[in-house]
PDB file of C-alpha atoms in Angstrom:
ATOM      1  CA  MET M 864     125.592  67.948 100.572  1.00 73.00           C
ATOM      2  CA  SER M 865     121.948  67.384 101.186  1.00 88.00           C
ATOM      3  CA  LYS M 866     119.161  68.862  99.091  1.00 89.00           C
ATOM      4  CA  ARG M 867     117.796  70.702 102.122  1.00 91.00           C
ATOM      5  CA  PHE M 868     121.086  72.537 102.639  1.00 92.00           C
ATOM      6  CA  VAL M 869     121.356  73.517  98.966  1.00 92.00           C
ATOM      7  CA  LEU M 870     117.752  74.799  98.922  1.00 93.00           C
ATOM      8  CA  THR M 871     118.323  76.784 102.119  1.00 94.00           C
ATOM      9  CA  VAL M 872     121.470  78.420 100.736  1.00 93.00           C
ATOM     10  CA  ALA M 873     119.738  79.191  97.410  1.00 94.00           C
ATOM     11  CA  ALA M 874     116.715  80.708  99.162  1.00 95.00           C
ATOM     12  CA  GLY M 875     118.960  82.776 101.436  1.00 94.00           C
ATOM     13  CA  GLY M 876     120.936  84.009  98.446  1.00 94.00           C
ATOM     14  CA  CYS M 877     117.750  85.033  96.641  1.00 93.00           C
ATOM     15  CA  ILE M 878     116.506  86.904  99.708  1.00 94.00           C
ATOM     16  CA  ILE M 879     119.810  88.757 100.075  1.00 94.00           C
ATOM     17  CA  ILE M 880     119.883  89.735  96.391  1.00 92.00           C
ATOM     18  CA  PHE M 881     116.230  90.836  96.421  1.00 88.00           C
ATOM     19  CA  GLY M 882     116.793  92.835  99.629  1.00 85.00           C
ATOM     20  CA  ALA M 883     119.860  94.549  98.175  1.00 86.00           C
ATOM     21  CA  LEU M 884     117.996  95.495  94.998  1.00 83.00           C
ATOM     22  CA  LEU M 885     115.065  96.801  97.040  1.00 77.00           C
ATOM     23  CA  LEU M 886     117.397  98.790  99.289  1.00 76.00           C
ATOM     24  CA  LEU M 887     119.166 100.367  96.316  1.00 79.00           C
ATOM     25  CA  ASN M 888     115.976 101.222  94.408  1.00 75.00           C
ATOM     26  CA  TRP M 889     113.521 102.000  97.206  1.00 66.00           C
ATOM     27  CA  GLU M 890     112.499 105.360  95.685  1.00 67.00           C
ATOM     28  CA  ARG M 891     111.480 103.731  92.411  1.00 68.00           C
ATOM     29  CA  VAL M 892     109.546 101.017  94.226  1.00 61.00           C
ATOM     30  CA  PHE M 893     107.821 103.158  96.862  1.00 64.00           C
ATOM     31  CA  GLY M 894     107.783 106.558  95.160  1.00 65.00           C
ATOM     32  CA  ASP M 895     108.666 109.712  97.060  1.00 66.00           C
ATOM     33  CA  TYR M 896     107.282 108.435 100.359  1.00 69.00           C
ATOM     34  CA  ARG M 897     109.431 106.630 102.872  1.00 73.00           C
ATOM     35  CA  PRO M 898     107.956 103.182 103.375  1.00 76.00           C
ATOM     36  CA  ILE M 899     108.767 102.847 107.079  1.00 79.00           C
ATOM     37  CA  GLN M 900     107.488 106.350 107.918  1.00 83.00           C
ATOM     38  CA  THR M 901     104.315 105.712 105.945  1.00 83.00           C
ATOM     39  CA  ALA M 902     103.810 102.325 107.601  1.00 84.00           C
ATOM     40  CA  LYS M 903     104.132 103.994 111.022  1.00 88.00           C
ATOM     41  CA  ALA M 904     101.504 106.558 110.026  1.00 88.00           C
ATOM     42  CA  VAL M 905      99.112 103.848 108.847  1.00 88.00           C
ATOM     43  CA  PHE M 906      99.763 101.943 112.092  1.00 89.00           C
ATOM     44  CA  LYS M 907      98.802 105.033 114.091  1.00 91.00           C
ATOM     45  CA  LEU M 908      95.573 105.372 112.115  1.00 90.00           C
ATOM     46  CA  GLU M 909      94.544 101.730 112.252  1.00 89.00           C
ATOM     47  CA  VAL M 910      95.824 100.391 115.573  1.00 90.00           C
ATOM     48  CA  ARG M 911      96.067 103.464 117.784  1.00 88.00           C
ATOM     49  CA  SER M 912      92.877 104.937 116.300  1.00 85.00           C
ATOM     50  CA  GLN M 913      94.375 108.379 115.793  1.00 88.00           C
ATOM     51  CA  GLY M 914      92.511 110.645 113.422  1.00 90.00           C
ATOM     52  CA  VAL M 915      95.554 112.255 111.792  1.00 92.00           C
ATOM     53  CA  ALA M 916      99.094 110.909 111.476  1.00 92.00           C
ATOM     54  CA  GLU M 917     102.241 112.724 110.352  1.00 89.00           C
ATOM     55  CA  THR M 918     104.775 111.371 107.878  1.00 88.00           C
ATOM     56  CA  THR M 919     107.614 112.714 105.746  1.00 84.00           C
ATOM     57  CA  ASP M 920     108.744 112.067 102.206  1.00 80.00           C
ATOM     58  CA  SER M 921     112.260 111.630 100.838  1.00 74.00           C
ATOM     59  CA  ASP M 922     112.815 115.415 100.924  1.00 78.00           C
ATOM     60  CA  ASP M 923     111.753 115.612 104.616  1.00 80.00           C
ATOM     61  CA  THR M 924     108.583 117.470 103.658  1.00 85.00           C
ATOM     62  CA  LEU M 925     105.836 117.029 106.233  1.00 88.00           C
ATOM     63  CA  HIS M 926     102.630 115.315 105.143  1.00 90.00           C
ATOM     64  CA  TYR M 927      99.546 114.200 107.016  1.00 91.00           C
ATOM     65  CA  VAL M 928      97.660 110.960 106.480  1.00 92.00           C
ATOM     66  CA  VAL M 929      93.959 110.491 107.258  1.00 93.00           C
ATOM     67  CA  LYS M 930      91.540 107.742 106.424  1.00 92.00           C
ATOM     68  CA  LYS M 931      89.674 108.226 103.163  1.00 91.00           C
ATOM     69  CA  GLY M 932      86.678 110.505 103.706  1.00 86.00           C
ATOM     70  CA  HIS M 933      87.906 111.829 107.072  1.00 90.00           C
ATOM     71  CA  LEU M 934      89.216 115.260 106.062  1.00 91.00           C
ATOM     72  CA  ASP M 935      87.165 116.768 108.884  1.00 91.00           C
ATOM     73  CA  GLU M 936      89.689 115.421 111.403  1.00 92.00           C
ATOM     74  CA  TYR M 937      92.479 117.305 109.623  1.00 92.00           C
ATOM     75  CA  ILE M 938      90.318 120.431 109.473  1.00 92.00           C
ATOM     76  CA  GLN M 939      89.776 120.140 113.232  1.00 93.00           C
ATOM     77  CA  LEU M 940      93.558 119.841 113.739  1.00 91.00           C
ATOM     78  CA  MET M 941      94.081 123.009 111.727  1.00 91.00           C
ATOM     79  CA  ASN M 942      91.370 124.790 113.736  1.00 92.00           C
ATOM     80  CA  GLU M 943      93.291 123.921 116.904  1.00 92.00           C
ATOM     81  CA  LYS M 944      96.392 125.524 115.346  1.00 90.00           C
ATOM     82  CA  GLY M 945      94.466 128.745 114.707  1.00 90.00           C
ATOM     83  CA  TYR M 946      93.457 128.281 111.069  1.00 92.00           C
ATOM     84  CA  LEU M 947      89.874 128.604 109.885  1.00 93.00           C
ATOM     85  CA  LEU M 948      88.568 126.743 106.865  1.00 92.00           C
ATOM     86  CA  LYS M 949      87.643 129.241 104.190  1.00 92.00           C
ATOM     87  CA  GLU M 950      86.982 126.947 101.225  1.00 92.00           C
ATOM     88  CA  LYS M 951      86.805 123.215 100.545  1.00 91.00           C
ATOM     89  CA  ASP M 952      87.386 122.689  96.821  1.00 90.00           C
ATOM     90  CA  ILE M 953      86.658 119.015  96.164  1.00 88.00           C
ATOM     91  CA  ASP M 954      87.041 119.367  92.387  1.00 91.00           C
ATOM     92  CA  HIS M 955      90.683 120.417  92.721  1.00 92.00           C
ATOM     93  CA  ASN M 956      91.514 118.480  95.930  1.00 93.00           C
ATOM     94  CA  ARG M 957      92.275 121.675  97.797  1.00 93.00           C
ATOM     95  CA  LEU M 958      91.552 123.153 101.208  1.00 93.00           C
ATOM     96  CA  VAL M 959      91.926 126.889 101.769  1.00 93.00           C
ATOM     97  CA  PHE M 960      92.612 128.035 105.327  1.00 92.00           C
ATOM     98  CA  ASN M 961      92.899 131.543 106.752  1.00 92.00           C
ATOM     99  CA  ASP M 962      95.026 132.350 109.784  1.00 87.00           C
ATOM    100  CA  GLY M 963      93.673 135.872 110.149  1.00 85.00           C
ATOM    101  CA  GLN M 964      96.260 137.474 107.895  1.00 88.00           C
ATOM    102  CA  GLU M 965      96.549 135.451 104.707  1.00 89.00           C
ATOM    103  CA  ASP M 966      95.075 132.450 102.938  1.00 90.00           C
ATOM    104  CA  GLU M 967      96.923 129.172 102.720  1.00 90.00           C
ATOM    105  CA  GLN M 968      96.103 126.488 100.155  1.00 92.00           C
ATOM    106  CA  ILE M 969      96.701 122.894 101.117  1.00 92.00           C
ATOM    107  CA  TYR M 970      96.376 120.111  98.573  1.00 94.00           C
ATOM    108  CA  TYR M 971      95.504 116.510  99.217  1.00 93.00           C
ATOM    109  CA  LYS M 972      95.384 113.343  97.149  1.00 91.00           C
ATOM    110  CA  ARG M 973      94.345 109.758  97.428  1.00 89.00           C
ATOM    111  CA  PHE M 974      97.009 107.533  98.916  1.00 84.00           C
ATOM    112  CA  ALA M 975      96.636 103.797  98.568  1.00 81.00           C
ATOM    113  CA  ARG M 976      93.041 102.663  98.628  1.00 85.00           C
ATOM    114  CA  LYS M 977      91.954 103.640 102.123  1.00 90.00           C
ATOM    115  CA  TYR M 978      93.898 106.821 102.897  1.00 91.00           C
ATOM    116  CA  THR M 979      94.309 110.439 101.912  1.00 92.00           C
ATOM    117  CA  MET M 980      97.716 112.151 101.890  1.00 91.00           C
ATOM    118  CA  ILE M 981      97.650 115.860 102.756  1.00 92.00           C
ATOM    119  CA  ASP M 982     100.524 118.245 102.045  1.00 88.00           C
ATOM    120  CA  GLY M 983     101.914 119.803 105.190  1.00 78.00           C
ATOM    121  CA  GLU M 984     101.085 123.369 106.020  1.00 61.00           C
ATOM    122  CA  GLY M 985     103.345 126.274 105.125  1.00 45.00           C
TER     123      GLY M 985
END
């Protein structure tokens, strides 16, 4: 056998083992967020130039992703849905919306270096 063949088989074996370990432990590696769903959301923000992108976590809970410092685009989305911004609490990473009947608190947090992850409404 040639050295090239042995190296190719060894590299392929390492890739298969690494892929299997990553597939089995994806929640530990990526956290609660689904990596493919999150990558699609980031793609929509960066390439398609959308202001707000939707994603889900491992429990199928809806989240929104916006670029860091662009919460106003999410607030505009909520205004289109009939919610009015009542309070923007930067100290506690919280937005309070009112739909005319009751207040709804929505929390957000930094996601990666360039994005903000917002909990889905209601």
